[in-house]
PDB file of C-alpha atoms in Angstrom:
ATOM      1  CA  MET A  11     139.433-175.690  57.492  1.00 67.00           C
ATOM      2  CA  PRO A  12     136.378-177.902  57.068  1.00 76.00           C
ATOM      3  CA  PRO A  13     135.619-180.396  59.837  1.00 81.00           C
ATOM      4  CA  LYS A  14     136.474-184.023  59.242  1.00 81.00           C
ATOM      5  CA  PRO A  15     133.552-186.011  57.831  1.00 86.00           C
ATOM      6  CA  LEU A  16     131.587-188.312  60.111  1.00 86.00           C
ATOM      7  CA  ARG A  17     132.526-191.984  59.735  1.00 85.00           C
ATOM      8  CA  GLU A  18     131.659-195.199  61.501  1.00 85.00           C
ATOM      9  CA  CYS A  19     133.782-196.163  64.496  1.00 83.00           C
ATOM     10  CA  LYS A  20     136.826-198.214  63.425  1.00 79.00           C
ATOM     11  CA  LEU A  21     135.915-201.002  65.838  1.00 74.00           C
ATOM     12  CA  ARG A  22     134.492-203.807  63.755  1.00 73.00           C
ATOM     13  CA  GLY A  23     130.724-204.022  64.173  1.00 77.00           C
ATOM     14  CA  CYS A  24     130.277-200.630  65.886  1.00 82.00           C
ATOM     15  CA  ARG A  25     127.984-198.298  63.939  1.00 83.00           C
ATOM     16  CA  GLU A  26     128.484-195.114  66.006  1.00 85.00           C
ATOM     17  CA  LEU A  27     129.527-192.065  63.970  1.00 86.00           C
ATOM     18  CA  THR A  28     132.646-190.104  64.888  1.00 85.00           C
ATOM     19  CA  ARG A  29     135.218-187.733  63.448  1.00 82.00           C
ATOM     20  CA  ASP A  30     138.120-189.204  65.432  1.00 77.00           C
ATOM     21  CA  GLY A  31     138.248-192.772  64.131  1.00 77.00           C
ATOM     22  CA  TYR A  32     136.808-194.376  67.271  1.00 77.00           C
ATOM     23  CA  CYS A  33     133.592-193.475  69.075  1.00 81.00           C
ATOM     24  CA  PRO A  34     133.885-192.337  72.713  1.00 79.00           C
ATOM     25  CA  ALA A  35     133.028-195.852  73.919  1.00 78.00           C
ATOM     26  CA  HIS A  36     135.990-197.358  72.022  1.00 76.00           C
ATOM     27  CA  ALA A  37     138.531-194.532  72.181  1.00 73.00           C
ATOM     28  CA  ASP A  38     140.311-196.313  75.044  1.00 69.00           C
ATOM     29  CA  GLY A  39     141.178-199.221  72.704  1.00 65.00           C
ATOM     30  CA  LYS A  40     142.762-196.747  70.296  1.00 62.00           C
ATOM     31  CA  GLN A  41     144.884-195.355  73.112  1.00 65.00           C
ATOM     32  CA  GLN A  42     146.009-198.866  74.090  1.00 67.00           C
ATOM     33  CA  GLU A  43     146.968-199.570  70.481  1.00 69.00           C
ATOM     34  CA  ALA A  44     148.989-196.347  70.271  1.00 70.00           C
ATOM     35  CA  LYS A  45     150.706-197.079  73.600  1.00 69.00           C
ATOM     36  CA  TYR A  46     151.688-200.554  72.385  1.00 72.00           C
ATOM     37  CA  TYR A  47     153.085-199.161  69.145  1.00 71.00           C
ATOM     38  CA  ASN A  48     155.008-196.384  70.887  1.00 68.00           C
ATOM     39  CA  LYS A  49     156.434-198.723  73.517  1.00 71.00           C
ATOM     40  CA  HIS A  50     157.353-201.736  71.381  1.00 70.00           C
ATOM     41  CA  VAL A  51     157.781-200.477  67.825  1.00 70.00           C
ATOM     42  CA  ARG A  52     158.676-196.778  67.676  1.00 70.00           C
ATOM     43  CA  ASP A  53     162.019-195.480  69.004  1.00 79.00           C
ATOM     44  CA  LYS A  54     162.389-192.497  71.388  1.00 82.00           C
ATOM     45  CA  GLN A  55     163.697-190.108  68.715  1.00 87.00           C
ATOM     46  CA  SER A  56     160.713-190.811  66.452  1.00 85.00           C
ATOM     47  CA  THR A  57     158.253-190.480  69.335  1.00 84.00           C
ATOM     48  CA  SER A  58     159.711-187.088  70.189  1.00 89.00           C
ATOM     49  CA  PHE A  59     159.582-186.021  66.538  1.00 92.00           C
ATOM     50  CA  TYR A  60     155.896-186.944  66.140  1.00 90.00           C
ATOM     51  CA  LYS A  61     155.065-184.731  69.130  1.00 90.00           C
ATOM     52  CA  SER A  62     156.971-181.731  67.734  1.00 94.00           C
ATOM     53  CA  ARG A  63     155.400-178.509  66.504  1.00 96.00           C
ATOM     54  CA  GLU A  64     157.276-178.833  63.179  1.00 96.00           C
ATOM     55  CA  TRP A  65     155.746-182.248  62.483  1.00 96.00           C
ATOM     56  CA  LYS A  66     152.231-181.143  63.424  1.00 96.00           C
ATOM     57  CA  GLN A  67     152.479-178.147  61.072  1.00 97.00           C
ATOM     58  CA  THR A  68     153.972-180.204  58.221  1.00 97.00           C
ATOM     59  CA  ARG A  69     151.366-182.935  58.706  1.00 96.00           C
ATOM     60  CA  GLN A  70     148.573-180.356  58.451  1.00 97.00           C
ATOM     61  CA  LEU A  71     150.113-178.921  55.259  1.00 97.00           C
ATOM     62  CA  VAL A  72     150.225-182.373  53.644  1.00 97.00           C
ATOM     63  CA  LEU A  73     146.625-183.153  54.590  1.00 96.00           C
ATOM     64  CA  MET A  74     145.466-179.818  53.139  1.00 97.00           C
ATOM     65  CA  ARG A  75     147.556-180.324  49.984  1.00 97.00           C
ATOM     66  CA  ASP A  76     145.972-183.753  49.481  1.00 97.00           C
ATOM     67  CA  ASN A  77     142.459-182.460  50.282  1.00 96.00           C
ATOM     68  CA  TYR A  78     142.260-184.776  53.309  1.00 96.00           C
ATOM     69  CA  LEU A  79     141.971-187.778  50.970  1.00 96.00           C
ATOM     70  CA  CYS A  80     143.925-191.040  50.940  1.00 96.00           C
ATOM     71  CA  GLN A  81     146.260-190.841  47.959  1.00 96.00           C
ATOM     72  CA  SER A  82     146.626-194.613  47.750  1.00 95.00           C
ATOM     73  CA  CYS A  83     142.853-195.083  47.487  1.00 95.00           C
ATOM     74  CA  LEU A  84     142.589-192.265  44.935  1.00 96.00           C
ATOM     75  CA  LYS A  85     144.971-194.184  42.660  1.00 95.00           C
ATOM     76  CA  GLN A  86     142.393-197.006  42.758  1.00 95.00           C
ATOM     77  CA  ASN A  87     139.553-194.556  41.982  1.00 96.00           C
ATOM     78  CA  ARG A  88     138.175-194.683  45.535  1.00 95.00           C
ATOM     79  CA  VAL A  89     137.497-191.569  47.609  1.00 95.00           C
ATOM     80  CA  VAL A  90     138.437-192.242  51.248  1.00 95.00           C
ATOM     81  CA  PRO A  91     139.268-189.662  53.949  1.00 95.00           C
ATOM     82  CA  ALA A  92     142.887-189.641  55.112  1.00 94.00           C
ATOM     83  CA  ASP A  93     143.609-190.400  58.777  1.00 89.00           C
ATOM     84  CA  MET A  94     147.367-189.970  58.709  1.00 92.00           C
ATOM     85  CA  VAL A  95     150.432-188.803  56.816  1.00 96.00           C
ATOM     86  CA  HIS A  96     152.855-191.449  55.540  1.00 95.00           C
ATOM     87  CA  HIS A  97     156.617-191.140  55.064  1.00 95.00           C
ATOM     88  CA  LYS A  98     157.461-192.772  51.715  1.00 95.00           C
ATOM     89  CA  ILE A  99     161.073-193.090  52.881  1.00 94.00           C
ATOM     90  CA  GLU A 100     160.896-193.999  56.553  1.00 91.00           C
ATOM     91  CA  LEU A 101     162.527-191.972  59.306  1.00 89.00           C
ATOM     92  CA  LYS A 102     164.886-194.851  60.084  1.00 87.00           C
ATOM     93  CA  GLN A 103     166.141-194.860  56.489  1.00 92.00           C
ATOM     94  CA  ASP A 104     166.667-191.119  56.044  1.00 94.00           C
ATOM     95  CA  TRP A 105     166.109-188.810  59.008  1.00 94.00           C
ATOM     96  CA  ASN A 106     166.742-185.744  56.829  1.00 96.00           C
ATOM     97  CA  LYS A 107     163.566-186.381  54.803  1.00 96.00           C
ATOM     98  CA  ARG A 108     161.284-186.340  57.837  1.00 95.00           C
ATOM     99  CA  LEU A 109     159.760-182.944  56.918  1.00 96.00           C
ATOM    100  CA  ASP A 110     160.214-183.130  53.124  1.00 97.00           C
ATOM    101  CA  LEU A 111     156.785-182.546  51.557  1.00 96.00           C
ATOM    102  CA  ASN A 112     157.767-184.692  48.555  1.00 97.00           C
ATOM    103  CA  ASN A 113     158.359-187.612  50.928  1.00 97.00           C
ATOM    104  CA  LEU A 114     154.931-187.356  52.560  1.00 97.00           C
ATOM    105  CA  GLU A 115     151.461-188.429  51.462  1.00 97.00           C
ATOM    106  CA  SER A 116     148.051-188.595  53.098  1.00 97.00           C
ATOM    107  CA  MET A 117     146.686-192.079  53.738  1.00 96.00           C
ATOM    108  CA  CYS A 118     143.781-193.786  55.395  1.00 93.00           C
ATOM    109  CA  ASN A 119     144.575-196.067  58.313  1.00 89.00           C
ATOM    110  CA  SER A 120     143.850-199.183  56.277  1.00 89.00           C
ATOM    111  CA  CYS A 121     146.300-198.318  53.472  1.00 92.00           C
ATOM    112  CA  HIS A 122     148.945-197.202  55.947  1.00 90.00           C
ATOM    113  CA  ASN A 123     148.717-200.512  57.791  1.00 87.00           C
ATOM    114  CA  LYS A 124     148.993-202.404  54.486  1.00 88.00           C
ATOM    115  CA  VAL A 125     152.141-200.476  53.550  1.00 88.00           C
ATOM    116  CA  HIS A 126     153.785-201.102  56.909  1.00 79.00           C
ATOM    117  CA  GLY A 127     152.271-204.472  57.734  1.00 76.00           C
ATOM    118  CA  HIS A 128     151.401-203.303  61.248  1.00 61.00           C
ATOM    119  CA  ARG A 129     150.285-206.130  63.437  1.00 56.00           C
ATOM    120  CA  TYR A 130     149.117-205.687  66.989  1.00 49.00           C
ATOM    121  CA  PRO A 131     148.259-208.275  69.600  1.00 47.00           C
ATOM    122  CA  PRO A 132     144.810-209.782  68.836  1.00 45.00           C
ATOM    123  CA  ALA A 133     143.249-208.084  71.884  1.00 44.00           C
ATOM    124  CA  LEU A 134     144.161-204.673  70.436  1.00 43.00           C
ATOM    125  CA  ASN A 135     143.186-205.365  66.836  1.00 43.00           C
ATOM    126  CA  PRO A 136     139.951-203.538  65.935  1.00 42.00           C
TER     127      PRO A 136
END
């Protein structure tokens, strides 16, 4: 598997290059954002699922199938690396489709946030 491409840190204004979304100096902000989401938005069953071996394997399959590219951006003729895998039909709507490859697509963080309308407290917003 090829390594992820180097990209600028997701923190607005930071020009450090990283493969993990945030540079080492700003990785703590990413962890705070994830903690907020897990504590206030995601339920316990979903949290457990996203830590499971089955999900990690399925997620990797989807990323490889989609060539690690955001499918939403590709539809707009833009080539952007995918950061995550999106459930077209959410877990809350149909738990049985959680590992269905036809229900999953690779997305960049920006497109995923647009689809879900994620909003975090201003202090955590990159």
